[in-house]
Short mmCIF file of C-alpha atoms and ligand atoms in Angstrom, two decimals:
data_model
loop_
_atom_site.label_atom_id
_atom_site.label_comp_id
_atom_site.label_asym_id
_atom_site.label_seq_id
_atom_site.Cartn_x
_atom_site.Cartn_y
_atom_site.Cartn_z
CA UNK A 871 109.74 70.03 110.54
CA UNK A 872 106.54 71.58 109.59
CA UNK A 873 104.73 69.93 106.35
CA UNK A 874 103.33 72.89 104.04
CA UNK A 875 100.88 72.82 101.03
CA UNK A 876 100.08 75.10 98.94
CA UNK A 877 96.68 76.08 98.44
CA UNK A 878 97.54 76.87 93.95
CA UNK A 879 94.98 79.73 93.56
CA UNK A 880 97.71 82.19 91.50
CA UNK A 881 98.32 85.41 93.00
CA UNK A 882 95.92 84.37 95.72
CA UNK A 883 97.87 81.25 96.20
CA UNK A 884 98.15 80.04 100.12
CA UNK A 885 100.09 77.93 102.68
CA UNK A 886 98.85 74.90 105.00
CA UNK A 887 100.89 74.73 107.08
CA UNK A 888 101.01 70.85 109.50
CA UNK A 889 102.87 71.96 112.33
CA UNK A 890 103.26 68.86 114.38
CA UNK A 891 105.75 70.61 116.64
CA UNK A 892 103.45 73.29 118.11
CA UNK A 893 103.62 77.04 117.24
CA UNK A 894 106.76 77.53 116.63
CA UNK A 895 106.82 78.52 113.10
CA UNK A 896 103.69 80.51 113.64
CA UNK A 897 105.75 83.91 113.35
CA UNK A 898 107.51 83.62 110.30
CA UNK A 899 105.23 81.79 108.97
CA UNK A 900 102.52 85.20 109.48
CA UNK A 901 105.82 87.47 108.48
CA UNK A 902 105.66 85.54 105.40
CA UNK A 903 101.61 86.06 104.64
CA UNK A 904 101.76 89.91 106.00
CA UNK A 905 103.70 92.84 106.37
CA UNK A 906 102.15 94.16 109.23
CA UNK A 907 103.36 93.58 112.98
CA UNK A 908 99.50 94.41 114.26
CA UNK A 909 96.65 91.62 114.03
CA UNK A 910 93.92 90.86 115.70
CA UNK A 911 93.64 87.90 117.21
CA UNK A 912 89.04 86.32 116.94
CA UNK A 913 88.72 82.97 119.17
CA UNK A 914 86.20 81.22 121.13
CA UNK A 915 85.35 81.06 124.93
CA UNK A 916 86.52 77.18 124.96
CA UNK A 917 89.62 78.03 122.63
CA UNK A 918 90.79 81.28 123.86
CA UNK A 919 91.43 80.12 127.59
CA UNK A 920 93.30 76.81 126.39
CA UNK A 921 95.17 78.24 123.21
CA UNK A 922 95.12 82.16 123.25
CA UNK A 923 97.88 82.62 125.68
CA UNK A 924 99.75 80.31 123.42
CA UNK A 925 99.31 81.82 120.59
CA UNK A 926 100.35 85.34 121.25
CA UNK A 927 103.45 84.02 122.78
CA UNK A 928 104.24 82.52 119.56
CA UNK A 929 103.78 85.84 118.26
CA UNK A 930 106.70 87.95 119.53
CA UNK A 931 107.06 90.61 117.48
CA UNK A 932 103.62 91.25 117.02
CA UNK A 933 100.91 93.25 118.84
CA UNK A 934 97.45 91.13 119.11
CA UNK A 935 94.47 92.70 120.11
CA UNK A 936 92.08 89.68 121.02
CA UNK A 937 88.09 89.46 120.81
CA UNK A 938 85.97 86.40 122.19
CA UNK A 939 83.49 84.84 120.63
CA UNK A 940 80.49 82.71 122.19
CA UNK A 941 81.73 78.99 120.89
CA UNK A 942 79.57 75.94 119.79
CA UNK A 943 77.02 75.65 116.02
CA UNK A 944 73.77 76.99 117.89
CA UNK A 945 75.92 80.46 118.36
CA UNK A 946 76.91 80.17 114.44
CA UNK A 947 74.46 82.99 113.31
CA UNK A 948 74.11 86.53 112.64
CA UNK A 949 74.30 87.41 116.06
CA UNK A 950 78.03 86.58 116.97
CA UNK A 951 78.68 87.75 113.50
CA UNK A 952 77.94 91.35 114.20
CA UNK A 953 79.75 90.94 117.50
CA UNK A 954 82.60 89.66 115.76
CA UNK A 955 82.49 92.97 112.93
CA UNK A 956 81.53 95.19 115.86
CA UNK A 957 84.67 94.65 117.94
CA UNK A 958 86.65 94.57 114.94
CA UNK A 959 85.67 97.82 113.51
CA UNK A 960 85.74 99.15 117.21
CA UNK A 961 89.45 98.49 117.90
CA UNK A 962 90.21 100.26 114.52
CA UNK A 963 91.47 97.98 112.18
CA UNK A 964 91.89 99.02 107.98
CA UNK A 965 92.14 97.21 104.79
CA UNK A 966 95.17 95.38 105.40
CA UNK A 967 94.89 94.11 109.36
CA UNK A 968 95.09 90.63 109.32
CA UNK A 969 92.53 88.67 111.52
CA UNK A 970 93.21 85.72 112.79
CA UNK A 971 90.95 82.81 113.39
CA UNK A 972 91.77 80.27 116.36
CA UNK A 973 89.27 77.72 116.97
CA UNK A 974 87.18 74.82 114.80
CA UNK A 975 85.13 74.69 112.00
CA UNK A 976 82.36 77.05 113.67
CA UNK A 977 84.64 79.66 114.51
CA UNK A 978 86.54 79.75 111.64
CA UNK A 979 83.68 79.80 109.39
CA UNK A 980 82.18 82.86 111.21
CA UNK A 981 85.39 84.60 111.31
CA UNK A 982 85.95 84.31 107.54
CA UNK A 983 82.63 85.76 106.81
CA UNK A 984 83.56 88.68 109.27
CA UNK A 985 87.07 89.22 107.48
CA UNK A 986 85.09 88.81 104.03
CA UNK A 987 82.80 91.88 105.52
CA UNK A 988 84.36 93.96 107.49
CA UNK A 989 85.75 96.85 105.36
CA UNK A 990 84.79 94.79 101.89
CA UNK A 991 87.61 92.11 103.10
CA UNK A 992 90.68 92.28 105.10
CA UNK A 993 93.49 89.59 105.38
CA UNK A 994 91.98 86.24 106.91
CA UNK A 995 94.06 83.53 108.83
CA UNK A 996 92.72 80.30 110.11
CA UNK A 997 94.40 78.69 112.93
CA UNK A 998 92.38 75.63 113.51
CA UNK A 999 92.38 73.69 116.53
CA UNK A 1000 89.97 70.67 115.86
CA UNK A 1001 90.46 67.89 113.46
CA UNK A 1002 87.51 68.61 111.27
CA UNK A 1003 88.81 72.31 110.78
CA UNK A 1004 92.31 70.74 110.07
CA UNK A 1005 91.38 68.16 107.49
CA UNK A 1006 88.59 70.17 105.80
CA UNK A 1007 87.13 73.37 106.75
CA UNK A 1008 90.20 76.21 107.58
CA UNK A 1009 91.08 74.89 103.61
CA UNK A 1010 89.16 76.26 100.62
CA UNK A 1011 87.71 79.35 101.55
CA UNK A 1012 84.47 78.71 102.11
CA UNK A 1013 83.45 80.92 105.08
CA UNK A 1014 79.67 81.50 106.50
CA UNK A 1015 77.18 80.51 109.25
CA UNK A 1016 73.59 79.48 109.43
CA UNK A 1017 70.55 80.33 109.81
CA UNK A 1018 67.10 79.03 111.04
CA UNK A 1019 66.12 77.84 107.50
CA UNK A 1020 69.41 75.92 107.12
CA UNK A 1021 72.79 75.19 107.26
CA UNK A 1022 75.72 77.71 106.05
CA UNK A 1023 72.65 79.35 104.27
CA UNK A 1024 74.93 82.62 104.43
CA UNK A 1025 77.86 83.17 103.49
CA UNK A 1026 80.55 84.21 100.73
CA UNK A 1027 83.70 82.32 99.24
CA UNK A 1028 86.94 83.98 100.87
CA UNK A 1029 90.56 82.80 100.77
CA UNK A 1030 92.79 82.91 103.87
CA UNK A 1031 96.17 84.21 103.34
CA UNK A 1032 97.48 81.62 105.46
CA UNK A 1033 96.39 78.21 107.21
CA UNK A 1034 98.57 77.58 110.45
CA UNK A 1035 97.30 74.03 111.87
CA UNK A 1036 99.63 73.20 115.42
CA UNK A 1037 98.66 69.71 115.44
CA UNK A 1038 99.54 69.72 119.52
CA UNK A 1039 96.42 71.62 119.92
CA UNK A 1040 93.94 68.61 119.53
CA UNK A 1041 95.41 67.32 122.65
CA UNK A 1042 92.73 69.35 124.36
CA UNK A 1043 89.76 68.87 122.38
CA UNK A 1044 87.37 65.92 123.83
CA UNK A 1045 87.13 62.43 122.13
CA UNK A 1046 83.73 62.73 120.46
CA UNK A 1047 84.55 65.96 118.48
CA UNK A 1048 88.32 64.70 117.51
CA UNK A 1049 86.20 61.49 116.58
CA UNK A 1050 83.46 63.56 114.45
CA UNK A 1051 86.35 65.05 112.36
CA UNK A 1052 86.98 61.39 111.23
CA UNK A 1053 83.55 61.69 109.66
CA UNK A 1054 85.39 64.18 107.26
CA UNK A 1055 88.13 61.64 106.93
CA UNK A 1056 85.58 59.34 105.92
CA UNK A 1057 84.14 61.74 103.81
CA UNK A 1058 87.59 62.71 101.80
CA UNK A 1059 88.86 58.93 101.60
CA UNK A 1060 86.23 58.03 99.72
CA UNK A 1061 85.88 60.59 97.16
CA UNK A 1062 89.82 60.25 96.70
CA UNK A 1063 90.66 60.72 92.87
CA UNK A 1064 93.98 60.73 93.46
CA UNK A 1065 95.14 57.77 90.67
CA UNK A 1066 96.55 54.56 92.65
CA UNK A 1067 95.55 56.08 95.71
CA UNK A 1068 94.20 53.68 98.72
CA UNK A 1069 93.30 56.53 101.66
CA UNK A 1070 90.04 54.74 102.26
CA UNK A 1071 91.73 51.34 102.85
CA UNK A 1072 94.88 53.05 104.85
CA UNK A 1073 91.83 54.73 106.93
CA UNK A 1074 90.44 51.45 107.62
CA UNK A 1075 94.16 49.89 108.68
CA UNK A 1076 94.92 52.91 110.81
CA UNK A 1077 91.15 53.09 111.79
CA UNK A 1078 92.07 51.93 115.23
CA UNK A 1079 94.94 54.24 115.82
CA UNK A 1080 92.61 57.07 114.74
CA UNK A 1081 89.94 56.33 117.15
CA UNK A 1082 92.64 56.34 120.30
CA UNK A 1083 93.98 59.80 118.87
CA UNK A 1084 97.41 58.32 118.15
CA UNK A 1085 99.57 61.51 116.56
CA UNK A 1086 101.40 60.19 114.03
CA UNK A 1087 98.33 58.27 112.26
CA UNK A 1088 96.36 61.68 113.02
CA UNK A 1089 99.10 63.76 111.41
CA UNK A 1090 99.63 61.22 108.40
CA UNK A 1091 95.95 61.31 107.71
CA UNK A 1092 95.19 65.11 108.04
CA UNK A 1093 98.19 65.42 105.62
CA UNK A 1094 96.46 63.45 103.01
CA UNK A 1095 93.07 65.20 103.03
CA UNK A 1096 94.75 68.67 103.01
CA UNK A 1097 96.26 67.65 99.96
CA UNK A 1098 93.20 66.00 98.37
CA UNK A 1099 91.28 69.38 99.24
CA UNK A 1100 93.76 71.65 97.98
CA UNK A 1101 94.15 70.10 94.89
CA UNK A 1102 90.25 70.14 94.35
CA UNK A 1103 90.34 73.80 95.72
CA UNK A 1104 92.76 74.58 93.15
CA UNK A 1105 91.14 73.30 90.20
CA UNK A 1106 87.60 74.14 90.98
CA UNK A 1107 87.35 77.45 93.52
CA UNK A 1108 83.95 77.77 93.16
CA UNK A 1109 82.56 74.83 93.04
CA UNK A 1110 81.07 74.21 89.28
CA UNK A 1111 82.18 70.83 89.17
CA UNK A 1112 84.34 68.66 91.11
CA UNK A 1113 84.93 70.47 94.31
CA UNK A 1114 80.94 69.67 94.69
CA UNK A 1115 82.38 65.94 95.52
CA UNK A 1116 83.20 67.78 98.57
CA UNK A 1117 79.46 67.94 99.82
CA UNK A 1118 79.35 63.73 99.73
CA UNK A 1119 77.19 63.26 102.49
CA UNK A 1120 76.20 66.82 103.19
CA UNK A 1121 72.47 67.01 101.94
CA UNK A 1122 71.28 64.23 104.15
CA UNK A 1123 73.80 65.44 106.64
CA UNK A 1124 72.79 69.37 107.08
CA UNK A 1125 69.16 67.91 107.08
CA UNK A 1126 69.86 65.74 110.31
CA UNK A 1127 71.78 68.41 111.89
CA UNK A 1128 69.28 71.06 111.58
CA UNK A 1129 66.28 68.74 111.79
CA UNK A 1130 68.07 68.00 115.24
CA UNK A 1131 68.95 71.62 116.76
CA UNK A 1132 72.20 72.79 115.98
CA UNK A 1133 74.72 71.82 118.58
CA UNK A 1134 72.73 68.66 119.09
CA UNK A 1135 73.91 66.58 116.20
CA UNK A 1136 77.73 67.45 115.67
CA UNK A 1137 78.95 68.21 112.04
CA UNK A 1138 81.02 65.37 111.41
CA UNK A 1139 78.75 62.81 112.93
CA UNK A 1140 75.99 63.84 111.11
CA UNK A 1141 78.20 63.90 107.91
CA UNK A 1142 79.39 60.36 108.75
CA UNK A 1143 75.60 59.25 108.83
CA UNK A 1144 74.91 61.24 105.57
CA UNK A 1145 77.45 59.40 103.37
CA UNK A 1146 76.33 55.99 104.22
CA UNK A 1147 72.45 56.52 104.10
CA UNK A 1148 73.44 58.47 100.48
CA UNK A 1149 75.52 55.52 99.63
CA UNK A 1150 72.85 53.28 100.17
CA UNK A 1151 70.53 55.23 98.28
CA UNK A 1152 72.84 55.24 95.43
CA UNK A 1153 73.07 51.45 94.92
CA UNK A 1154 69.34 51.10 95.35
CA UNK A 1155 69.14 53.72 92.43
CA UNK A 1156 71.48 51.70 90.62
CA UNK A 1157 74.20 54.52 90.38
CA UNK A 1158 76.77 52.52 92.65
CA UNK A 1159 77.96 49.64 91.47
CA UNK A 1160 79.78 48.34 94.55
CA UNK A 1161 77.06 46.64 96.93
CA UNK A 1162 79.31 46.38 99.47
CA UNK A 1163 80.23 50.18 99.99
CA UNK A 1164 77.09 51.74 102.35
CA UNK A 1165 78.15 48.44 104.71
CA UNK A 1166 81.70 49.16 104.68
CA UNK A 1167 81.15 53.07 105.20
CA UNK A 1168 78.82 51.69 108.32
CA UNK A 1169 81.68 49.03 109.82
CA UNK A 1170 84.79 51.95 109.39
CA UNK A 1171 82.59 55.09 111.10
CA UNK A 1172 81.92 52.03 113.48
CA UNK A 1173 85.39 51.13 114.21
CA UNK A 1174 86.58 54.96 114.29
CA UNK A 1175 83.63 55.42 117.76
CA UNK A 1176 81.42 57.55 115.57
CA UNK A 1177 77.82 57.06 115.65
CA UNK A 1178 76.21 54.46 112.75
CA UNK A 1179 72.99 55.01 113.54
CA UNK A 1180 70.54 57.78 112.43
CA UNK A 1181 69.13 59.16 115.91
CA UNK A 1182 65.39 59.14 116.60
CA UNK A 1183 64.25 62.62 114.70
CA UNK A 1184 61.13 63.28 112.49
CA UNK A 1185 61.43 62.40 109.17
CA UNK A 1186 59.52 65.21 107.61
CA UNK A 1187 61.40 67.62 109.71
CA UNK A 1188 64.30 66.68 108.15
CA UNK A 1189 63.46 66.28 104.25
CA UNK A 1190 61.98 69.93 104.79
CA UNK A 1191 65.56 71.19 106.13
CA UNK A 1192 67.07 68.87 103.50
CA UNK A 1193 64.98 71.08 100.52
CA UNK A 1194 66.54 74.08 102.07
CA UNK A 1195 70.13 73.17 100.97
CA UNK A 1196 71.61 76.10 99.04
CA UNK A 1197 73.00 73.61 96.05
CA UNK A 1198 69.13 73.61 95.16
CA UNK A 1199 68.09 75.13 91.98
CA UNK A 1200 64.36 75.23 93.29
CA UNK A 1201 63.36 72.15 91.57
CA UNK A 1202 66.27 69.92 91.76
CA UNK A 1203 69.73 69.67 94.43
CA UNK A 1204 72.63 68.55 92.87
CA UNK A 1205 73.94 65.64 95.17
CA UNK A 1206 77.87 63.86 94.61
CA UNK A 1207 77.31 60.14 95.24
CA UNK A 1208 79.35 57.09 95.19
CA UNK A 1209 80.19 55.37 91.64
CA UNK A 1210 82.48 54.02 93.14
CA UNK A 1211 85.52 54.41 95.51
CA UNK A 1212 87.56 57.46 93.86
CA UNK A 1213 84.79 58.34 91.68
CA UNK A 1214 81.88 60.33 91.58
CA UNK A 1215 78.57 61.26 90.04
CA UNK A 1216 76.47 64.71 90.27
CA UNK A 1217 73.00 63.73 90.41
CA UNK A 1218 70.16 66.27 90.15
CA UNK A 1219 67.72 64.81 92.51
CA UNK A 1220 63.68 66.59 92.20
CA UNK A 1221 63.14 68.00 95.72
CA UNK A 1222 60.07 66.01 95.97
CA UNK A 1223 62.27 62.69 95.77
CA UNK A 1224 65.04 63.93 98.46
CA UNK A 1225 62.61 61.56 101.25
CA UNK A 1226 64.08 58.73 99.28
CA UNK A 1227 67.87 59.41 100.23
CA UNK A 1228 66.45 58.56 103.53
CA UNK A 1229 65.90 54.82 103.07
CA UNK A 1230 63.99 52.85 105.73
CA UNK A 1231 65.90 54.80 108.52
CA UNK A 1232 63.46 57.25 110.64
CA UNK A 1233 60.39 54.95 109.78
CA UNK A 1234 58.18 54.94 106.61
CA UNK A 1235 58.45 58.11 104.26
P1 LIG B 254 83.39 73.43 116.54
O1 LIG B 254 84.14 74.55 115.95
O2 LIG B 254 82.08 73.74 117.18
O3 LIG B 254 84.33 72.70 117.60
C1 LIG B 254 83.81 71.60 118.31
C2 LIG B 254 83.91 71.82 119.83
O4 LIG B 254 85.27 71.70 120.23
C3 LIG B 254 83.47 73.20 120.31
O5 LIG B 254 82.84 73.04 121.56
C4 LIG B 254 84.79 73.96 120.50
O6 LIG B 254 84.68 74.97 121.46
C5 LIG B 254 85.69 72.85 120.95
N1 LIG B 254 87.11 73.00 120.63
C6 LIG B 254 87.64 73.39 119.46
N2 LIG B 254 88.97 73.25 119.47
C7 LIG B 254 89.29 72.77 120.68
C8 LIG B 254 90.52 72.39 121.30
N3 LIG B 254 91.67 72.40 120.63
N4 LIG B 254 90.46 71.97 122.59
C9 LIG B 254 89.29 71.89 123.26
N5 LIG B 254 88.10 72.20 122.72
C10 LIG B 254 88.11 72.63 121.44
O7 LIG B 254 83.10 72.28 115.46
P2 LIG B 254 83.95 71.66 114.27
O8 LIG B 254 83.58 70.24 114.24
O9 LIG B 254 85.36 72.04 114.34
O10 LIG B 254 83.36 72.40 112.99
C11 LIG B 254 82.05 72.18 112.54
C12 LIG B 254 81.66 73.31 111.60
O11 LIG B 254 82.51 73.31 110.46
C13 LIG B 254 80.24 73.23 111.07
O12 LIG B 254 79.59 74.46 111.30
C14 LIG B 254 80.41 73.01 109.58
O13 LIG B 254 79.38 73.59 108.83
C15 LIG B 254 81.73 73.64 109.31
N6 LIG B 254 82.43 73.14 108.12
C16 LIG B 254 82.85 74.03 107.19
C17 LIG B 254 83.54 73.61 106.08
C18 LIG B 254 84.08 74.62 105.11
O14 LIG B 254 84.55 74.21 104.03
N7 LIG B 254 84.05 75.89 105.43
C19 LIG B 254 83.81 72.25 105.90
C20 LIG B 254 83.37 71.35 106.86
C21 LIG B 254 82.67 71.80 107.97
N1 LIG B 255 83.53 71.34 102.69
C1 LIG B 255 83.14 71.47 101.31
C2 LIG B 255 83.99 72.40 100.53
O1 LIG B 255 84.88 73.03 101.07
O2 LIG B 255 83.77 72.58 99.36
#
């Protein structure tokens, strides 16, 4: 049976829905978010030959017009954006077509901008297909894609009408990138408010189940974070307090991915790295009481096969994409770190200090 949460946003309220079976539910499940019986179906050219098929099948009832998108972070930009609105607009859509998302966090990202665009907004569905899209980024709304400056530099707040994640379709994606959507894991076990809660330390006891990919650890755990996230979601849309816990790891993280190329440095590895190097910074600053935590953040991403180590990149490279970060006010970025496990704090950091988050890794600052 299919798990479902609700993303509680009112009358813009939304399903998850944790389909462990497949696609089966898929159609009622779109019935339920749409009255119309014509969508349009936006995937990726990895994606769309391994899912597409699938997809539409699930979708009896419905007619799916399908466009294809170039797939992978360096092809996140204003380029396949217009493609995306192009063919869109081209096959004739109005106001209340849904489109349909089917691929990871790149796709579905770029998608939601296009849906937020195209016409002023029309209905949005993610369908994701990799773990980092299930357990964080199809949820919440936030929809965008880069540019040469930075990370998700552009981009607008927009609500799907429905998340539809077929947990069956990881089975395709390769072991690194199911592995860098543990970085995510990572990212939401830690920040866990939830009282009583243990997610970090049921991570680190299923940590070797969800390295191998085992299902029912995978589905257990993306469960977990799609509540934590919807429940943040709900009470903080967008973002003027606690859904900014959401970017743990993020400033240091965007500034290693871009400093790197993007498609070098994958999301959720580079998020993985983030959180402990900000971790660390945060007990040296004395605003993290547990000493322990930056060395326990480095043993779990260890444990789950994703990278500990910063890779070999210039340091000034990346402080400079690190100021770029579009939580900056110009003088100051606003970055969530550690208090603890379950808890933490906003601290305004001066732009001109952001080469400390960096620590001793990537040589001298
Ligand atoms: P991705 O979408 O690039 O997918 C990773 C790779 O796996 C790609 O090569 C893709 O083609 C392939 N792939 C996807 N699904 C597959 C499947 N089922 N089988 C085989 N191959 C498959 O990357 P990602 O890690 O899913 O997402 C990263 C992006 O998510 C970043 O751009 C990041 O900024 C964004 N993100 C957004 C939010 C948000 O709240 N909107 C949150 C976190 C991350
Ligand atoms: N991934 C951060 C957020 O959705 O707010």
């Amino acid at each position: 049976m299919p798990v479902t949460v609700t993303v509680a946003l009112g009358d813009r309220s939304y399903p998850v829905v944790l389909d462990t079976s497949g696609l089966t539910g898929l159609a009622a499940a779109l019935s339920a978010a749409t009255p119309r019986r014509r969508v349009v179906l936006v995937t990726e050219d990895v994606v769309g030959p391994l899912w597409a098929d699938a997809v539409v099948a699930a979708l009896s009832g419905f007619v799916v017009d399908r466009v294809v998108l170039p797939s992978g972070e360096a092809n996140k930009g204003v380029e396949t954006w217009y493609r995306c609105v192009d063919a869109i607009l081209r096959l004739g859509v109005d106001r209340k077509t849904p489109i349909l998302a089917l691929g990871g966090g790149v796709l579905g990202d770029l998608v939601g901008f296009a849906a937020a665009t195209v016409l002023r907004g029309v209905p949005f569905v993610q369908l994701p297909t990799t773990l980092l899209a299930m357990v964080d980024s199809s949820v919440g709304g936030k929809t965008g894609m880069n540019h040469d400056v930075g990370k998700n530099l552009i981009g607008a707040f927009y609500q799907p009408v429905l998340v539809y994640a077929a947990l069956p379709t990881l089975d395709t994606l390769p072991v690194a990138e199911r592995r860098a959507g543990l970085g995510e894991v990572v990212k939401t076990a830690l920040l866990d408010p939830t009282p009583g809660a243990d997610l970090l330390g049921d991570v680190e006891r299923s940590a070797d189940a969800l390295r191998e990919g085992d299902p029912n650890a995978t589905a257990r755990i993306v469960g977990a974070c799609v509540a934590i996230k919807a429940a943040i979601v709900a009470a903080d849309e967008r973002e003027a307090g606690q859904r900014a816990w959401l970017n743990a790891g993020h400033t240091v993280g965007h500034g290693l991915e871009t400093a790197a190329g993007y498609g070098v440095l994958r999301h959720g590895d580079a998020v993985g790295l983030g959180l402990v190097l900000e971790t660390e910074w945060a007990v040296r600053a004395g605003l993290c009481a547990d000493a322990a935590l930056p060395e326990r953040l480095r043993g779990l991403l260890l444990r789950l096969g994703l990278p500990s180590e910063v890779p070999s990149l210039d340091r000034r490279v990346v402080v400079d994409a690190m100021r770029a970060d579009k939580k900056t006010d110009g003088a100051s970025i606003k970055i969530p770190v550690p208090a603890r496990v379950g808890q933490m704090t906003l601290v305004d950091v001066p732009v001109a200090h952001l080469d400390a988050l960096l620590g001793a890794s990537l040589g001298s600052g």
